[in-house]
Structure formats: structure tokens, C-alpha cells
Amino acid sequence: MLNPPRRVDAGAVPGDIAKMNILVVGSGGREHALAWKIKQSPLVKRLVCAPGNPGMAALGEIRGVTATDVPALVALAQEIAADLVVVGPESALDLGLADRLAQAGIACFGHSRAAARIETSKAFLKDFAVRHGLPTARHGTFEKADEAKAFLDQFQAPYVIKADGLAAGKGVEIAQTRADAESAIDNMLDGRFGAAGARVVIEEFMAGEEASLFALSDGKTSLLFGGAQDHKRAYDGDQGPNTGGMGTYSPAPVLTDAIAALADARLIKPTVTSMIAEGCAPCGVLYAGLMIDDSGPRLVEYNARFGDPECQVLMLRLESDIVPYLVACANGTLADLPAPTWRSEAAICVVMAADGYPGSPVAGSIIRGADVDFGDAVTVFHAGTVRDPDGTLRAAGGRVLNVCARGATLSEARDAAYAAVEAIDWPAGFYRRDIGWRAL
Ligand code: AMP
């Protein structure tokens, strides 16, 4: 039996809130963007990031606890008397960090392990969607390759084959031929994704335009929290392998108010109600990947946390203080808050990745010129960097820097972001030159 999370004395009006100690868990561009936005809040007394990154070190204290070391994170939250823990990555949710924090009486923005299954198991999500009549692609779940292959008879190319579990955004294959579909099934069930590939989900292919819609939930209600569009393929023209995301922009033109309202009514609200009914009430982000066509939005997937790099453009555009929203999700008081306000400006994020990403990114190369002041419009978030004792910045991951900008129009934002990208001296990195092309 879990104890209810400790209530934090917070509401919508900064004046009547006690200042808080906040622990941000994670080390990517998403967490840097969250910490950047949290740091701007007058409600913050102390900001601690674990394990953080060199960019986050400029905002708060960095503590060397990894995002998957649940006992050490709980101990750290206790040590700093955290009033709120904000969990960035899905891996920590899957390991039960939110559950353990609840047991310790510490307020947490992040789903329980059971609620996070909407992301961590595609089979769970698809069955949940069928149980509750959510609009999504027809599917089947299989452990045996011959049964999965036989199910392909029900569809025509292109075929959609997914590893069941978490695979860092790389567990989905859209096969153009039956032969490719069958070898994708064999590859996944052969252990390419470890336990994540013990089951495969075969889905109907949905045509349309994709967008990401965000909502917050406190386990009782939900509140729409912006939208974005991303570029998943590694290279220009949406070519090359799938990645965790090479760039984003917000607002997404395809995500009109009418489409967002439809998605809220048909997907988000029924999802919250049904999760509560199934005993896994959400607490944190519901990130709906939508496929939009003339019939409206359909669900491609849910994620249980902010997208990376979608979060970066959302934080750039969010005008409201984010802290009351995070606290309200943890406390069950979201209904007391107004809808957030957004800057009218557009925002863009260009991901700079290490050569070799998404396969085997080259580590250790030197990056120069990322720390300079590019002006008010531009913000550089760190995603996979380390800093030597002498201050040298090096690549230490696949996606390394997120160069983000705001502008009166998306094209202004794009020009500002690319000017900064070109000023960064990093020969061992690459980036897409066409982020935002669909909207432009
Ligand atoms: P997922 O990890 O489920 O979001 O899938 C990754 C990407 O594969 C999505 O962003 C879509 O571009 C594509 N995708 C997944 N499922 C489908 C589907 N049923 N129909 C069309 N495209 C899909």
C-alpha cells in the first residue's frame, strides 16, 4: 500500500507559495530544458540535478547519481529535503522511481510504474486502446514469428512492426515489402532489443500527418500542455534511419485548436478516466503521438514523459511558470490551475549529433564555441556532453547539443538557430539542415 505523496503547499499564485527544493532527474536536453524553465520560477529555493550535464551545471547543483539508481535517487531527495522530484526519462519511471518516492512521502512529477506502461509496453497500450475504444490502428501481439508473419496477411504494405518494450525510439520498423516485414519480425524476436523484443506488435499502417500533443494529469483530471512536430529520421529529406529525434518545432500547424480539442475529447480525457478505472492513475505527462487525417486524430503511441527534443521547444514557448503545474500534478490539484499561456513566437530545436549516430556515435570529440552568448533568441541545451577539468567540452553521447531558437515566425526562429549551429565548431558532429521544412 503506497502512502499518498506529501502535499506541497503550492497554488497558482507565486506570492502565497513557500519556496521549494526541486530535484530534476535526468541528463539529456529534455532535462536541461526543464531545469532551465524551473530555474526561472520565483518558487525555487534550491535546484539539484541528478546526474545532470555540463549545461545544467550552470543552473543548479549537479549530483552524480544516475537516473536509473532508484535507491540513491530516493536517498538524495531525502538528503536535500526535496519538495518535488521531476522525473525526465521513461527508464526511471519504468524502474518504479515514482512508486518509491511515494512510499517515502516525497512529491513526484512522474508516473507510477503501472501508469508508465502506456509507454513501456506497446502491447499493453494497444490492448488498453481496444478495451476503451480509443481511435488507433488495428493490431495483433505475438511471441512466435510464424504467427506474427501469418498476421501480415491481414494488411498490405507498408507493414508496421514494433518491439513491445522500450527501445529508445528505435524499436519500430515500417517495412515496404512483405520480405522486409518478415525479416523485421525475425530480427526483433531474435533478441536485437533484448527483453524489449520478446513480443512484437504488428499494426495497420496509418497514413496522415504526425504531430505530438502534450497533456498533464494529476490522476484526476488533465490539461492540454502544448504541441510540437518532430523529425525522426537521421538525414535531410526524412531519409536514413529512425532516431530519437533530430529536431522539432512548435507550434505545429497541423495541430489546430480544433484537432487538439478532438484529441482531448477522443483520446486524452478517456485515457485518464480509463487509467483511473484500471487502478493506474496517471501523474505527469501524457504525450500523445497523433496521426491526423480527414477523419481527425488517431493515436500512434503514448509516451509517459515529455518528448526529447519536443520538451525543448515547449519550454521555450511556455510563458506561464511551470512549477505550479508540476506541483499540481503531484498533489492532485491540477483542476485549480488555468490553462497555461504560450508565447506567440515560434520555437525550433536543431539537434547536433555525433558522427555515427544512431548506430555507434563517436565519443570524445572536442566541441568549441557552444558556450558563447548567441543572444536572447537562442538557447543551447546540452544533451550528451562532458566537460574536462580544464573546461574543454566533449561529445559523450549520440545526440549531443540542442540548438534552439525563438522567432516571430518559424522561419526567423530557424535562421537564428542555424546561425548558431554554424558558429559551433564541432567537425565530428552532424545535423539536419531542413528542420521545420514541412511547416515552412
Ligand atoms: P512509435 O515509437 O510507436 O511512435 O513509432 C515510431 C514512428 O513510427 C512513429 O512516429 C510513426 O512515424 C511511425 N508509426 C508507428 N506506428 C505507425 C502506424 N500504425 N502507422 C503509420 N506509422 C506508424
Short mmCIF file of C-alpha atoms and ligand atoms in Angstrom, two decimals:
data_model
loop_
_atom_site.label_atom_id
_atom_site.label_comp_id
_atom_site.label_asym_id
_atom_site.label_seq_id
_atom_site.Cartn_x
_atom_site.Cartn_y
_atom_site.Cartn_z
CA MET A 1 0.00 0.00 0.00
CA LEU A 2 1.52 3.30 -1.06
CA ASN A 3 1.44 6.34 1.14
CA PRO A 4 -0.05 9.36 -0.57
CA PRO A 5 2.68 11.77 -1.73
CA ARG A 6 3.46 14.55 0.73
CA ARG A 7 1.40 17.59 -0.12
CA VAL A 8 3.36 20.63 -1.17
CA ASP A 9 1.89 23.93 -0.16
CA ALA A 10 1.51 25.42 -3.61
CA GLY A 11 -1.11 27.00 -5.80
CA ALA A 12 -1.21 29.14 -8.91
CA VAL A 13 -0.20 32.44 -7.36
CA PRO A 14 3.53 32.74 -6.67
CA GLY A 15 3.03 35.12 -3.74
CA ASP A 16 1.40 32.53 -1.49
CA ILE A 17 3.77 29.65 -2.09
CA ALA A 18 6.65 28.55 0.08
CA LYS A 19 9.89 28.26 -1.86
CA MET A 20 10.83 24.76 -2.80
CA ASN A 21 13.76 22.42 -3.18
CA ILE A 22 13.42 20.68 -6.53
CA LEU A 23 15.31 17.65 -7.79
CA VAL A 24 15.38 17.14 -11.57
CA VAL A 25 16.24 13.57 -12.61
CA GLY A 26 17.96 13.00 -15.95
CA SER A 27 20.83 14.24 -18.06
CA GLY A 28 19.57 14.98 -21.55
CA GLY A 29 18.42 18.01 -23.48
CA ARG A 30 14.89 17.47 -22.18
CA GLU A 31 16.06 17.70 -18.58
CA HIS A 32 18.29 20.70 -19.33
CA ALA A 33 15.25 22.46 -20.81
CA LEU A 34 13.09 21.53 -17.80
CA ALA A 35 15.75 22.74 -15.37
CA TRP A 36 16.16 25.96 -17.40
CA LYS A 37 12.44 26.68 -17.15
CA ILE A 38 12.16 25.61 -13.49
CA LYS A 39 15.11 27.84 -12.61
CA GLN A 40 13.18 30.88 -13.87
CA SER A 41 10.44 30.29 -11.29
CA PRO A 42 10.34 32.53 -8.22
CA LEU A 43 9.16 29.44 -6.32
CA VAL A 44 12.53 27.70 -6.41
CA LYS A 45 14.84 27.80 -3.44
CA ARG A 46 17.29 25.07 -4.42
CA LEU A 47 17.63 23.24 -7.73
CA VAL A 48 19.52 19.94 -7.79
CA CYS A 49 20.06 17.85 -10.92
CA ALA A 50 20.97 14.16 -10.95
CA PRO A 51 23.04 13.27 -12.80
CA GLY A 52 22.61 16.47 -14.85
CA ASN A 53 25.01 17.59 -17.55
CA PRO A 54 27.52 20.42 -18.09
CA GLY A 55 24.75 22.72 -19.29
CA MET A 56 22.61 22.04 -16.23
CA ALA A 57 25.64 22.74 -14.01
CA ALA A 58 25.15 26.42 -14.80
CA LEU A 59 21.61 26.29 -13.37
CA GLY A 60 21.83 24.20 -10.22
CA GLU A 61 23.82 21.73 -8.19
CA ILE A 62 24.92 18.59 -10.00
CA ARG A 63 24.92 15.31 -8.10
CA GLY A 64 26.46 12.18 -9.60
CA VAL A 65 23.51 9.82 -9.19
CA THR A 66 22.34 8.15 -12.39
CA ALA A 67 18.70 8.31 -13.44
CA THR A 68 18.37 4.53 -13.03
CA ASP A 69 19.73 4.26 -9.47
CA VAL A 70 16.36 4.38 -7.72
CA PRO A 71 17.52 3.86 -4.10
CA ALA A 72 20.24 6.52 -4.46
CA LEU A 73 17.76 8.98 -6.01
CA VAL A 74 15.31 8.48 -3.14
CA ALA A 75 18.16 8.99 -0.67
CA LEU A 76 19.25 12.15 -2.50
CA ALA A 77 15.69 13.52 -2.47
CA GLN A 78 15.58 12.91 1.29
CA GLU A 79 19.02 14.43 1.85
CA ILE A 80 18.13 17.70 0.10
CA ALA A 81 14.61 17.71 1.62
CA ALA A 82 13.15 17.81 -1.88
CA ASP A 83 9.67 19.29 -2.01
CA LEU A 84 9.29 17.96 -5.53
CA VAL A 85 11.13 15.47 -7.76
CA VAL A 86 10.71 15.98 -11.51
CA VAL A 87 11.47 12.80 -13.45
CA GLY A 88 12.62 13.29 -17.05
CA PRO A 89 13.33 9.87 -18.58
CA GLU A 90 10.95 6.97 -19.02
CA SER A 91 13.61 4.48 -17.87
CA ALA A 92 13.39 5.86 -14.32
CA LEU A 93 9.59 5.58 -14.36
CA ASP A 94 9.84 2.02 -15.62
CA LEU A 95 12.13 1.21 -12.69
CA GLY A 96 9.50 2.45 -10.24
CA LEU A 97 11.13 5.70 -9.11
CA ALA A 98 7.77 7.44 -8.65
CA ASP A 99 6.45 4.50 -6.61
CA ARG A 100 9.48 4.52 -4.33
CA LEU A 101 9.27 8.28 -3.84
CA ALA A 102 5.58 7.95 -2.96
CA GLN A 103 6.46 5.31 -0.36
CA ALA A 104 8.98 7.77 1.08
CA GLY A 105 6.36 10.53 1.18
CA ILE A 106 8.09 12.71 -1.43
CA ALA A 107 6.03 14.52 -4.06
CA CYS A 108 6.92 13.45 -7.58
CA PHE A 109 6.05 14.66 -11.06
CA GLY A 110 6.17 11.35 -12.92
CA HIS A 111 4.00 8.29 -13.35
CA SER A 112 3.97 5.14 -11.30
CA ARG A 113 5.47 2.10 -12.98
CA ALA A 114 1.99 0.77 -13.68
CA ALA A 115 0.86 4.02 -15.32
CA ALA A 116 4.06 4.27 -17.36
CA ARG A 117 3.09 1.03 -19.14
CA ILE A 118 1.23 3.22 -21.64
CA GLU A 119 4.74 3.84 -22.96
CA THR A 120 6.83 0.95 -21.69
CA SER A 121 4.68 -1.77 -23.27
CA LYS A 122 3.26 -1.22 -26.75
CA ALA A 123 1.22 -4.40 -26.30
CA PHE A 124 -0.29 -3.02 -23.08
CA LEU A 125 -1.10 0.28 -24.77
CA LYS A 126 -2.70 -1.31 -27.82
CA ASP A 127 -4.85 -3.64 -25.70
CA PHE A 128 -5.78 -0.69 -23.46
CA ALA A 129 -6.80 1.33 -26.53
CA VAL A 130 -9.00 -1.52 -27.77
CA ARG A 131 -10.58 -2.04 -24.30
CA HIS A 132 -11.51 1.62 -24.12
CA GLY A 133 -12.37 2.35 -27.73
CA LEU A 134 -9.56 4.83 -28.37
CA PRO A 135 -9.09 5.57 -32.09
CA THR A 136 -5.89 3.82 -33.21
CA ALA A 137 -4.53 1.32 -35.74
CA ARG A 138 -5.72 -2.32 -35.70
CA HIS A 139 -3.08 -4.61 -34.25
CA GLY A 140 -2.01 -8.04 -33.05
CA THR A 141 0.63 -9.03 -30.46
CA PHE A 142 2.85 -12.09 -30.98
CA GLU A 143 5.64 -14.03 -29.35
CA LYS A 144 6.05 -16.53 -32.18
CA ALA A 145 7.47 -15.45 -35.53
CA ASP A 146 5.26 -17.75 -37.66
CA GLU A 147 2.08 -16.38 -36.07
CA ALA A 148 3.27 -12.80 -36.50
CA LYS A 149 4.09 -13.45 -40.16
CA ALA A 150 0.70 -15.06 -40.79
CA PHE A 151 -0.99 -11.97 -39.32
CA LEU A 152 0.66 -9.87 -42.05
CA ASP A 153 -1.95 -11.41 -44.42
CA GLN A 154 -4.46 -9.04 -42.90
CA PHE A 155 -2.62 -5.97 -44.19
CA GLN A 156 -0.97 -4.57 -47.26
CA ALA A 157 2.39 -2.82 -47.49
CA PRO A 158 3.71 -0.80 -45.81
CA TYR A 159 3.77 -3.03 -42.73
CA VAL A 160 4.30 -1.67 -39.21
CA ILE A 161 6.31 -3.91 -36.85
CA LYS A 162 7.14 -2.84 -33.29
CA ALA A 163 9.21 -4.31 -30.48
CA ASP A 164 6.94 -4.42 -27.41
CA GLY A 165 9.23 -2.74 -24.86
CA LEU A 166 11.40 0.36 -24.54
CA ALA A 167 13.90 0.68 -27.40
CA ALA A 168 14.92 4.36 -27.31
CA GLY A 169 12.63 5.26 -30.19
CA LYS A 170 14.28 2.70 -32.46
CA GLY A 171 12.01 -0.30 -31.98
CA VAL A 172 9.63 0.47 -34.86
CA GLU A 173 10.09 -0.70 -38.41
CA ILE A 174 7.93 0.43 -41.33
CA ALA A 175 8.58 -2.28 -43.94
CA GLN A 176 7.80 -1.56 -47.58
CA THR A 177 7.73 -5.23 -48.62
CA ARG A 178 6.46 -8.46 -47.12
CA ALA A 179 10.01 -9.86 -47.12
CA ASP A 180 11.33 -6.86 -45.17
CA ALA A 181 8.43 -7.18 -42.74
CA GLU A 182 9.20 -10.84 -42.13
CA SER A 183 12.88 -10.20 -41.54
CA ALA A 184 11.99 -7.35 -39.15
CA ILE A 185 9.85 -9.82 -37.19
CA ASP A 186 12.74 -12.32 -37.10
CA ASN A 187 15.23 -9.64 -36.05
CA MET A 188 13.09 -8.35 -33.20
CA LEU A 189 12.17 -11.77 -31.85
CA ASP A 190 15.80 -12.86 -32.19
CA GLY A 191 16.79 -10.55 -29.39
CA ARG A 192 18.06 -7.42 -31.16
CA PHE A 193 16.22 -5.43 -28.48
CA GLY A 194 16.77 -7.85 -25.62
CA ALA A 195 13.73 -8.28 -23.38
CA ALA A 196 12.04 -5.34 -25.13
CA GLY A 197 11.72 -7.53 -28.23
CA ALA A 198 10.31 -10.65 -26.58
CA ARG A 199 6.97 -9.74 -28.16
CA VAL A 200 6.19 -7.90 -31.37
CA VAL A 201 3.18 -5.80 -32.23
CA ILE A 202 2.00 -5.81 -35.86
CA GLU A 203 -0.14 -2.82 -36.80
CA GLU A 204 -2.20 -1.44 -39.61
CA PHE A 205 -0.31 1.40 -41.33
CA MET A 206 -1.96 4.78 -40.77
CA ALA A 207 -1.48 7.50 -43.39
CA GLY A 208 -1.65 11.18 -42.48
CA GLU A 209 0.45 13.85 -40.86
CA GLU A 210 2.02 13.28 -37.45
CA ALA A 211 2.08 15.65 -34.51
CA SER A 212 2.83 15.44 -30.80
CA LEU A 213 0.21 16.61 -28.34
CA PHE A 214 1.05 17.05 -24.66
CA ALA A 215 -1.23 16.94 -21.64
CA LEU A 216 -0.60 16.94 -17.92
CA SER A 217 -2.53 14.79 -15.50
CA ASP A 218 -2.75 14.68 -11.74
CA GLY A 219 -4.57 11.35 -11.60
CA LYS A 220 -7.98 13.04 -11.53
CA THR A 221 -8.15 15.36 -14.48
CA SER A 222 -6.00 16.53 -17.39
CA LEU A 223 -4.91 19.75 -19.03
CA LEU A 224 -3.59 20.22 -22.57
CA PHE A 225 0.01 21.40 -22.46
CA GLY A 226 1.11 22.34 -25.96
CA GLY A 227 2.13 20.61 -29.13
CA ALA A 228 5.05 20.15 -31.50
CA GLN A 229 6.18 18.31 -34.60
CA ASP A 230 9.42 16.41 -34.87
CA HIS A 231 11.77 14.87 -37.40
CA LYS A 232 12.60 11.27 -36.57
CA ARG A 233 14.87 10.33 -39.49
CA ALA A 234 18.59 10.98 -39.26
CA TYR A 235 19.14 12.81 -42.55
CA ASP A 236 17.70 15.62 -44.65
CA GLY A 237 14.53 14.93 -46.59
CA ASP A 238 13.37 12.48 -43.90
CA GLN A 239 15.89 9.91 -45.16
CA GLY A 240 18.04 7.47 -43.23
CA PRO A 241 17.48 5.50 -40.05
CA ASN A 242 14.98 6.37 -37.31
CA THR A 243 16.45 8.25 -34.36
CA GLY A 244 15.22 9.52 -31.02
CA GLY A 245 14.52 12.82 -32.86
CA MET A 246 16.71 15.19 -34.89
CA GLY A 247 14.70 18.36 -34.45
CA THR A 248 11.37 19.87 -33.52
CA TYR A 249 9.27 22.96 -33.91
CA SER A 250 6.28 24.44 -32.17
CA PRO A 251 3.55 25.39 -32.78
CA ALA A 252 2.72 22.59 -35.20
CA PRO A 253 0.45 23.97 -37.95
CA VAL A 254 -1.33 20.62 -38.33
CA LEU A 255 -2.29 20.70 -34.65
CA THR A 256 -5.05 23.28 -34.90
CA ASP A 257 -7.17 24.14 -31.87
CA ALA A 258 -9.95 22.04 -33.39
CA ILE A 259 -7.69 18.97 -33.79
CA ALA A 260 -6.32 19.41 -30.28
CA ALA A 261 -9.86 19.62 -28.89
CA LEU A 262 -10.85 16.46 -30.79
CA ALA A 263 -7.76 14.63 -29.50
CA ASP A 264 -8.55 15.80 -25.98
CA ALA A 265 -12.13 14.54 -26.19
CA ARG A 266 -11.44 11.28 -28.05
CA LEU A 267 -8.09 10.33 -26.54
CA ILE A 268 -6.69 12.25 -23.58
CA LYS A 269 -9.79 12.50 -21.40
CA PRO A 270 -10.95 8.90 -21.97
CA THR A 271 -7.37 7.73 -21.34
CA VAL A 272 -7.24 9.45 -17.95
CA THR A 273 -10.66 8.12 -16.95
CA SER A 274 -9.77 4.61 -18.06
CA MET A 275 -6.37 4.61 -16.36
CA ILE A 276 -8.04 5.66 -13.11
CA ALA A 277 -10.64 2.91 -13.58
CA GLU A 278 -7.87 0.34 -14.14
CA GLY A 279 -6.05 1.38 -10.97
CA CYS A 280 -3.10 3.08 -12.67
CA ALA A 281 -3.97 6.77 -12.41
CA PRO A 282 -1.56 8.96 -14.38
CA CYS A 283 0.61 11.58 -12.67
CA GLY A 284 2.71 13.58 -15.08
CA VAL A 285 2.85 13.88 -18.85
CA LEU A 286 0.63 12.17 -21.36
CA TYR A 287 2.38 12.65 -24.67
CA ALA A 288 0.14 11.51 -27.50
CA GLY A 289 1.77 10.79 -30.85
CA LEU A 290 -1.05 11.52 -33.27
CA MET A 291 -1.69 10.63 -36.90
CA ILE A 292 -4.01 13.22 -38.37
CA ASP A 293 -6.11 12.76 -41.49
CA ASP A 294 -9.58 13.81 -42.67
CA SER A 295 -11.21 11.64 -40.02
CA GLY A 296 -9.34 13.52 -37.26
CA PRO A 297 -6.55 12.44 -34.93
CA ARG A 298 -5.71 8.80 -34.21
CA LEU A 299 -3.27 7.52 -31.63
CA VAL A 300 0.12 6.25 -32.82
CA GLU A 301 1.56 5.88 -29.35
CA TYR A 302 1.64 7.36 -25.89
CA ASN A 303 4.78 8.40 -24.10
CA ALA A 304 4.75 8.81 -20.35
CA ARG A 305 7.09 11.82 -20.22
CA PHE A 306 7.94 14.93 -22.19
CA GLY A 307 9.45 14.26 -25.60
CA ASP A 308 13.10 14.86 -26.24
CA PRO A 309 13.55 17.19 -28.19
CA GLU A 310 9.86 18.28 -28.09
CA CYS A 311 10.26 19.47 -24.50
CA GLN A 312 12.93 21.94 -25.56
CA VAL A 313 10.60 23.90 -27.88
CA LEU A 314 7.72 23.69 -25.40
CA MET A 315 9.84 25.21 -22.63
CA LEU A 316 10.98 27.99 -24.96
CA ARG A 317 7.36 28.87 -25.75
CA LEU A 318 5.81 28.36 -22.30
CA GLU A 319 5.06 31.74 -20.77
CA SER A 320 3.49 30.51 -17.53
CA ASP A 321 5.63 29.46 -14.61
CA ILE A 322 5.95 25.68 -14.97
CA VAL A 323 6.46 24.92 -11.29
CA PRO A 324 2.82 25.30 -10.16
CA TYR A 325 1.81 22.83 -12.88
CA LEU A 326 4.40 20.26 -11.86
CA VAL A 327 3.40 20.60 -8.21
CA ALA A 328 -0.30 20.39 -9.02
CA CYS A 329 0.22 17.10 -10.89
CA ALA A 330 1.97 15.67 -7.84
CA ASN A 331 -0.69 16.98 -5.45
CA GLY A 332 -3.87 16.28 -7.36
CA THR A 333 -4.75 19.97 -7.64
CA LEU A 334 -4.50 20.47 -11.40
CA ALA A 335 -8.16 21.46 -11.64
CA ASP A 336 -7.33 24.62 -9.67
CA LEU A 337 -4.97 25.91 -12.37
CA PRO A 338 -5.83 27.84 -15.53
CA ALA A 339 -4.69 26.66 -18.96
CA PRO A 340 -1.03 27.63 -19.43
CA THR A 341 -0.17 30.63 -21.58
CA TRP A 342 2.22 30.38 -24.52
CA ARG A 343 4.33 32.95 -26.28
CA SER A 344 3.00 33.78 -29.72
CA GLU A 345 6.50 33.23 -31.11
CA ALA A 346 7.56 30.04 -32.84
CA ALA A 347 10.36 27.87 -31.49
CA ILE A 348 12.68 25.42 -33.19
CA CYS A 349 15.24 22.90 -31.99
CA VAL A 350 18.07 21.61 -34.17
CA VAL A 351 19.78 18.51 -32.78
CA MET A 352 23.53 18.24 -33.30
CA ALA A 353 24.53 14.57 -33.15
CA ALA A 354 27.87 12.79 -33.06
CA ASP A 355 29.05 11.13 -36.29
CA GLY A 356 27.83 7.54 -36.31
CA TYR A 357 24.53 8.26 -34.54
CA PRO A 358 22.10 6.46 -34.30
CA GLY A 359 24.38 3.43 -34.75
CA SER A 360 27.64 3.83 -32.88
CA PRO A 361 28.27 7.50 -32.17
CA VAL A 362 31.91 8.55 -31.89
CA ALA A 363 32.62 9.72 -28.32
CA GLY A 364 35.13 12.20 -27.00
CA SER A 365 35.43 14.73 -29.82
CA ILE A 366 36.02 18.36 -28.83
CA ILE A 367 33.26 20.95 -29.26
CA ARG A 368 34.20 24.63 -29.40
CA GLY A 369 32.01 27.68 -29.32
CA ALA A 370 28.88 26.16 -27.77
CA ASP A 371 29.09 28.25 -24.60
CA VAL A 372 29.03 31.70 -26.18
CA ASP A 373 26.08 34.05 -25.82
CA PHE A 374 24.10 33.77 -29.05
CA GLY A 375 21.65 36.47 -27.96
CA ASP A 376 18.18 36.34 -26.39
CA ALA A 377 16.58 34.36 -29.19
CA VAL A 378 18.92 31.37 -28.97
CA THR A 379 19.31 28.80 -26.20
CA VAL A 380 21.69 25.86 -26.42
CA PHE A 381 20.69 22.85 -24.35
CA HIS A 382 23.23 20.14 -23.64
CA ALA A 383 22.16 16.55 -24.34
CA GLY A 384 25.25 14.36 -24.41
CA THR A 385 28.31 16.34 -23.31
CA VAL A 386 31.02 16.14 -20.67
CA ARG A 387 33.38 18.86 -19.54
CA ASP A 388 37.06 18.22 -18.76
CA PRO A 389 38.53 19.82 -15.63
CA ASP A 390 40.17 22.44 -17.88
CA GLY A 391 36.77 23.43 -19.28
CA THR A 392 37.02 21.63 -22.62
CA LEU A 393 33.62 20.41 -23.80
CA ARG A 394 33.43 16.97 -25.38
CA ALA A 395 30.77 14.81 -27.01
CA ALA A 396 29.57 11.94 -24.82
CA GLY A 397 26.50 10.52 -26.50
CA GLY A 398 24.53 10.26 -29.72
CA ARG A 399 22.52 13.45 -29.58
CA VAL A 400 24.94 15.97 -28.13
CA LEU A 401 23.63 19.55 -28.38
CA ASN A 402 20.16 21.01 -28.94
CA VAL A 403 20.40 24.41 -30.56
CA CYS A 404 17.05 26.11 -30.00
CA ALA A 405 15.67 29.48 -31.01
CA ARG A 406 12.55 31.58 -30.83
CA GLY A 407 11.36 33.93 -33.55
CA ALA A 408 8.35 35.98 -34.59
CA THR A 409 7.89 33.36 -37.31
CA LEU A 410 9.20 29.83 -37.66
CA SER A 411 11.46 30.96 -40.46
CA GLU A 412 13.02 33.63 -38.21
CA ALA A 413 13.49 31.06 -35.47
CA ARG A 414 15.07 28.66 -37.96
CA ASP A 415 17.51 31.29 -39.27
CA ALA A 416 18.60 32.18 -35.72
CA ALA A 417 19.07 28.52 -34.74
CA TYR A 418 21.06 27.64 -37.85
CA ALA A 419 23.27 30.72 -37.48
CA ALA A 420 24.23 29.42 -34.02
CA VAL A 421 24.64 25.85 -35.28
CA GLU A 422 27.05 27.05 -37.95
CA ALA A 423 29.01 29.08 -35.39
CA ILE A 424 29.63 25.99 -33.24
CA ASP A 425 32.94 24.41 -34.14
CA TRP A 426 32.43 20.65 -33.99
CA PRO A 427 33.81 18.77 -37.00
CA ALA A 428 32.83 15.37 -35.59
CA GLY A 429 29.13 16.22 -35.42
CA PHE A 430 26.26 16.43 -37.93
CA TYR A 431 22.76 17.88 -38.07
CA ARG A 432 19.81 18.12 -40.38
CA ARG A 433 19.60 21.30 -42.43
CA ASP A 434 15.86 21.09 -43.04
CA ILE A 435 14.23 21.14 -39.59
CA GLY A 436 10.78 22.67 -39.94
CA TRP A 437 10.54 22.17 -43.72
CA ARG A 438 7.04 20.77 -43.55
CA ALA A 439 5.71 23.85 -41.78
CA LEU A 440 7.79 26.26 -43.86
P1 AMP B 1 6.28 4.83 -32.18
O1 AMP B 1 7.57 4.53 -31.48
O2 AMP B 1 5.17 3.88 -31.91
O3 AMP B 1 5.89 6.28 -32.07
O4 AMP B 1 6.63 4.74 -33.74
C1 AMP B 1 7.66 5.50 -34.30
C2 AMP B 1 7.22 6.08 -35.60
O5 AMP B 1 6.75 5.05 -36.49
C3 AMP B 1 6.01 7.00 -35.46
O6 AMP B 1 6.40 8.29 -35.12
C4 AMP B 1 5.39 6.91 -36.84
O7 AMP B 1 6.10 7.74 -37.74
C5 AMP B 1 5.65 5.51 -37.24
N1 AMP B 1 4.48 4.66 -36.95
C6 AMP B 1 4.28 3.92 -35.83
N2 AMP B 1 3.10 3.27 -35.90
C7 AMP B 1 2.55 3.59 -37.09
C8 AMP B 1 1.35 3.23 -37.75
N3 AMP B 1 0.48 2.35 -37.23
N4 AMP B 1 1.11 3.77 -38.97
C9 AMP B 1 1.99 4.62 -39.53
N5 AMP B 1 3.15 4.99 -38.96
C10 AMP B 1 3.43 4.49 -37.76
#
